[in-house]
Short mmCIF file of C-alpha atoms in Angstrom, two decimals:
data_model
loop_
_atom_site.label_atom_id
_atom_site.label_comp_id
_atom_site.label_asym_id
_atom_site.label_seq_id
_atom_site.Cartn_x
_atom_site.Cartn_y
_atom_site.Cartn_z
CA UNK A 24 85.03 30.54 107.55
CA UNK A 25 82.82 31.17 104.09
CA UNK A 26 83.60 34.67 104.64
CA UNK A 27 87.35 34.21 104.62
CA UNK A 28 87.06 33.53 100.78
CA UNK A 29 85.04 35.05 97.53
CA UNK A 30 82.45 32.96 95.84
CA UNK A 31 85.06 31.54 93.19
CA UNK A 32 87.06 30.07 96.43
CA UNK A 33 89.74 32.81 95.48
CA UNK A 34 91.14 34.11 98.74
CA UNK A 35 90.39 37.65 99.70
CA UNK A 36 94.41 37.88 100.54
CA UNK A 37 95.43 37.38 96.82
CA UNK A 38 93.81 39.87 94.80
CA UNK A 39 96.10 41.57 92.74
CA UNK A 40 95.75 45.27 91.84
CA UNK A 41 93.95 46.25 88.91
CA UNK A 42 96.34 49.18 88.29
CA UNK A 43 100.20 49.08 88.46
CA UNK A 44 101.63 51.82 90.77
CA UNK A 45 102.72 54.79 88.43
CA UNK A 46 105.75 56.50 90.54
CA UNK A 47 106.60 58.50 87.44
CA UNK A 48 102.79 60.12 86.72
CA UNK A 49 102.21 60.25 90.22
CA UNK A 50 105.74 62.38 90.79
CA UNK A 51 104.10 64.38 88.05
CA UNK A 52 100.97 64.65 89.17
CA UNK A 53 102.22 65.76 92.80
CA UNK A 54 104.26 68.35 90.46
CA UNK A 55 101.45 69.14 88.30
CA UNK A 56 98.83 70.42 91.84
CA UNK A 57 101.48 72.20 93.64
CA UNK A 58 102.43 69.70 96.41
CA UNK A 59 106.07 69.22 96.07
CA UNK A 60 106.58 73.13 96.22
CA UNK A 61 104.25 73.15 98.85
CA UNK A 62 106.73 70.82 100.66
CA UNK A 63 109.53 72.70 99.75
CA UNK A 64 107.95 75.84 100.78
CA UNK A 65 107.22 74.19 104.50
CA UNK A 66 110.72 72.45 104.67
CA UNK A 67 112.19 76.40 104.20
CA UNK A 68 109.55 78.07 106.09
CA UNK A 69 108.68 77.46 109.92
CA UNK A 70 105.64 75.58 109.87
CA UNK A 71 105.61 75.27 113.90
CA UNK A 72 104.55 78.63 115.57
CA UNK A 73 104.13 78.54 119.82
CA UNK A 74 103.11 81.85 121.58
CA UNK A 75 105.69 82.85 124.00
CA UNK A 76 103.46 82.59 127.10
CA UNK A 77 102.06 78.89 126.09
CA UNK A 78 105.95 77.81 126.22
CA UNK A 79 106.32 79.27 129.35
CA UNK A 80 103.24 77.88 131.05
CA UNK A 81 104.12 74.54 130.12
CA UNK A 82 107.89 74.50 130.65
CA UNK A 83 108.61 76.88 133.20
CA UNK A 84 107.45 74.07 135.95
CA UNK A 85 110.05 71.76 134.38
CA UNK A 86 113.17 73.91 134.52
CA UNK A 87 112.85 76.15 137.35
CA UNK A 88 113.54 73.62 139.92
CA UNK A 89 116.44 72.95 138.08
CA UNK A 90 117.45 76.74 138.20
CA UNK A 91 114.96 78.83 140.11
CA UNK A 92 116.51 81.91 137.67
CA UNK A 93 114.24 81.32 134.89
CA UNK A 94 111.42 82.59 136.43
CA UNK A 95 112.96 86.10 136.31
CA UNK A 96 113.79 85.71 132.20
CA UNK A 97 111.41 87.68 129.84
CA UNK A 98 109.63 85.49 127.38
CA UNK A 99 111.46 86.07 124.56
CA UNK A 100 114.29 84.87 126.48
CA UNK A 101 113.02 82.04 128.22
CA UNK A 102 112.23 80.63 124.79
CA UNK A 103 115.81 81.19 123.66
CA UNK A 104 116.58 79.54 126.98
CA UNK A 105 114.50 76.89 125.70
CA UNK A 106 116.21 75.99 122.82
CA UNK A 107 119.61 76.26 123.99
CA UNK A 108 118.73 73.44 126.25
CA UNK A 109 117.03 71.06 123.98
CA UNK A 110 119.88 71.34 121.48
CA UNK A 111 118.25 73.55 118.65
CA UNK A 112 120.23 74.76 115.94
CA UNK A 113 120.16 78.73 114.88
CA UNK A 114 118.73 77.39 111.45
CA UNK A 115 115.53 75.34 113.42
CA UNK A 116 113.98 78.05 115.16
CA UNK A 117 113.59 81.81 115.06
CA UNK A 118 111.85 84.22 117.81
CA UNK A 119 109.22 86.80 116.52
CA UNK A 120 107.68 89.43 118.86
CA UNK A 121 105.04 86.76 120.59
CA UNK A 122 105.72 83.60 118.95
CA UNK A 123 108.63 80.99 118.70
CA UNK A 124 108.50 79.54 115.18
CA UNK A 125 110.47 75.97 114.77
CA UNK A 126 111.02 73.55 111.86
CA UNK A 127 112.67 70.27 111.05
CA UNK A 128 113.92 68.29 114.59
CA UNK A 129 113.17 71.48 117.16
CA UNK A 130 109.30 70.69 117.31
CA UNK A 131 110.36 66.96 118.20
CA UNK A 132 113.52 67.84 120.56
CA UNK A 133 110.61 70.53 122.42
CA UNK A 134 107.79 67.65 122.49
CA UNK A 135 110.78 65.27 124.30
CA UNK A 136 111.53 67.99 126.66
CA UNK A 137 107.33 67.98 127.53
CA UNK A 138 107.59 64.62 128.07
CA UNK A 139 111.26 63.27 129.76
CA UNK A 140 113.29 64.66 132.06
CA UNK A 141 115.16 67.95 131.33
CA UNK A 142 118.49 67.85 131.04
CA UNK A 143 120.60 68.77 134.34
CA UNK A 144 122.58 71.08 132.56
CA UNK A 145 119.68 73.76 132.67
CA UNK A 146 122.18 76.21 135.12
CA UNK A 147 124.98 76.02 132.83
CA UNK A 148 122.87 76.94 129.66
CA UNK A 149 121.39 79.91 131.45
CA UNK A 150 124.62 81.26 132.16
CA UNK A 151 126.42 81.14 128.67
CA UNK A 152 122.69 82.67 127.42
CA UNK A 153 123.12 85.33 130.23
CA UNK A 154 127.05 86.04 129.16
CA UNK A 155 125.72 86.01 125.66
CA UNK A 156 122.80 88.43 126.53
CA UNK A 157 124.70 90.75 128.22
CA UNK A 158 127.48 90.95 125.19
CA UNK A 159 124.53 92.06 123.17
CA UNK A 160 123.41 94.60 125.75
CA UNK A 161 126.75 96.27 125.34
CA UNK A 162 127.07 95.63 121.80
CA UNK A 163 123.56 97.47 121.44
CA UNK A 164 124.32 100.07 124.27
CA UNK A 165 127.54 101.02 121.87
CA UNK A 166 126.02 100.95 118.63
CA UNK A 167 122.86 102.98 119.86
CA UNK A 168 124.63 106.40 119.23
CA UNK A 169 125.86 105.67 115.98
CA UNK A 170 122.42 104.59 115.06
CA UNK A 171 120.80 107.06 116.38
CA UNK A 172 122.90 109.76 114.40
CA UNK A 173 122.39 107.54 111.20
CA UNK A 174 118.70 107.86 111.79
CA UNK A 175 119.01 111.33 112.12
CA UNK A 176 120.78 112.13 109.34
CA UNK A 177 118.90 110.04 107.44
CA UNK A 178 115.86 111.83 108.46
CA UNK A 179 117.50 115.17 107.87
CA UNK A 180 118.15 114.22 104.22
CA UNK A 181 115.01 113.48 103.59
CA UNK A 182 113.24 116.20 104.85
CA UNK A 183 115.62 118.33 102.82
CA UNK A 184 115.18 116.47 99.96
CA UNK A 185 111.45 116.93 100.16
CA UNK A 186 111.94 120.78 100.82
CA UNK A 187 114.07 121.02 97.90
CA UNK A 188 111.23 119.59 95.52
CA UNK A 189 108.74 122.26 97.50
CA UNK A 190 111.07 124.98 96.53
CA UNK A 191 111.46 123.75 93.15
CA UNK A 192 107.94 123.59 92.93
CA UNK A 193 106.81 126.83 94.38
CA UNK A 194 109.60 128.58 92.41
CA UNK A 195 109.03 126.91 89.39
CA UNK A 196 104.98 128.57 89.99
CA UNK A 197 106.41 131.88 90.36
CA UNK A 198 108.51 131.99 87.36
CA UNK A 199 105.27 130.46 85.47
CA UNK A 200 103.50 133.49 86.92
CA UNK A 201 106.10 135.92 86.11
CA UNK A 202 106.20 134.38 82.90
CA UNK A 203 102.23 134.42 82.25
CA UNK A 204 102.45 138.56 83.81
CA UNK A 205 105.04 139.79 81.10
CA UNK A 206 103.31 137.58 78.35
CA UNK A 207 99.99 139.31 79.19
CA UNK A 208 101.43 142.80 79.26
CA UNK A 209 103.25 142.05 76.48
CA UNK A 210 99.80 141.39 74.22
CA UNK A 211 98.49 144.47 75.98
CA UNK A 212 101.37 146.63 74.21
CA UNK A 213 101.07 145.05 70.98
CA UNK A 214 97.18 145.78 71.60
CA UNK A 215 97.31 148.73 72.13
CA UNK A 216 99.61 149.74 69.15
CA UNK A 217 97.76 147.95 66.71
CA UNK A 218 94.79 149.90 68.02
CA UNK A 219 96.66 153.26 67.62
CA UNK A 220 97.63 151.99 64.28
CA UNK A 221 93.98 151.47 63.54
CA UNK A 222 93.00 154.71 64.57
CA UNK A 223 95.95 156.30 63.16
CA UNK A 224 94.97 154.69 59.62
CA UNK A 225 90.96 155.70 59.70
CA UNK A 226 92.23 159.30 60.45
CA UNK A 227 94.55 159.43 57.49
CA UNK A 228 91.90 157.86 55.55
CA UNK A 229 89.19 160.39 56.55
CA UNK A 230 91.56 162.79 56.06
CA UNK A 231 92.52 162.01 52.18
CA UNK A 232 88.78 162.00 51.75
CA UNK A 233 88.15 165.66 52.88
CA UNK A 234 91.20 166.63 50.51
#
């Protein structure tokens, strides 16, 4: 067709750019706005953040026929669950208090899970994340006294710490009052004698006048 060409007959297929590709002052310009430690910022940061109960509403149907046990997991856990069985590493995903945050290959091993079949190995991951779970239990159920007493100590140093500055304060008032009290009655005295010297002088004056 006419349309397939330009008016000179040059095919539309053989234009050749205008500008040559830069990699070096584009590198530099990507440098120069930020994007590169943007990139860098996402590639060490967990760009991928999935509330706890949105992961369980859409995988809980997948692995509890596999292992009717899930159902009974808290959240938290059921995420962990999650990632033991889809293979992520401890560096690709993280829990927070509602949200499972996930970087590099976890967001694409978790979007495989949504759609292909789980693996059949969902009973056998439960139970090395319940042996693991319940090692922590202990583990936390024997540290708990020694933390509490470090917490309590730590508390108790404070608080003395804190009354030792009021102390310091309130007895470093008093000594500025005590300090203030003599220096006042202090000027009385001298006062008070150089008023009786005063007095004492005008008498011996009036005196030496009558003689």
């Amino acid at each position: 067709k006419a349309g397939a060409a330009t008016a000179a007959g040059t095919p539309r297929g053989s234009y050749a750019p205008r500008i040559a590709f830069d990699a070096e002052m584009v590198v530099r310009s990507l440098r120069a706005d930020g994007t590169l430690e943007l990139l860098a910022l996402l590639r060490l940061g967990y760009p991928v953040r999935v509330p706890f109960r949105q992961m369980a509403d859409r995988y809980m149907p997948l692995l509890k026929p596999h292992d009717p046990a899930v159902a009974n997991l808290r959240l938290d856990r059921f995420c962990e669950l999650l990632a033991a069985v889809v293979g992520a590493g401890e560096g690709e995903y993280t829990l927070g208090k509602t949200c499972i945050f996930l970087r590099g290959k976890a967001a694409a091993a978790f979007e495989a899970l949504a759609t292909g079949e789980p693996p059949s190995d969902v009973g056998k991951a439960l139970a090395i994340k319940m042996e693991e779970w319940r090692k922590r239990e202990l583990l936390a159920r024997f540290m708990r006294p020694f933390l509490c007493a470090h917490i309590f100590r730590f508390r108790l140093k404070r608080k003395q710490r804190s009354a030792v500055r009021i102390q310091a304060q309130v007895r470093g008032g008093q000594g500025r009052a005590r300090v203030q009290l003599s220096i006042a009655a202090r000027d009385r005295v001298a006062m008070a004698e150089a008023r009786e010297r005063r007095s004492e002088a005008l008498k011996r004056g009036r005196e030496e006048k009558v003689g």
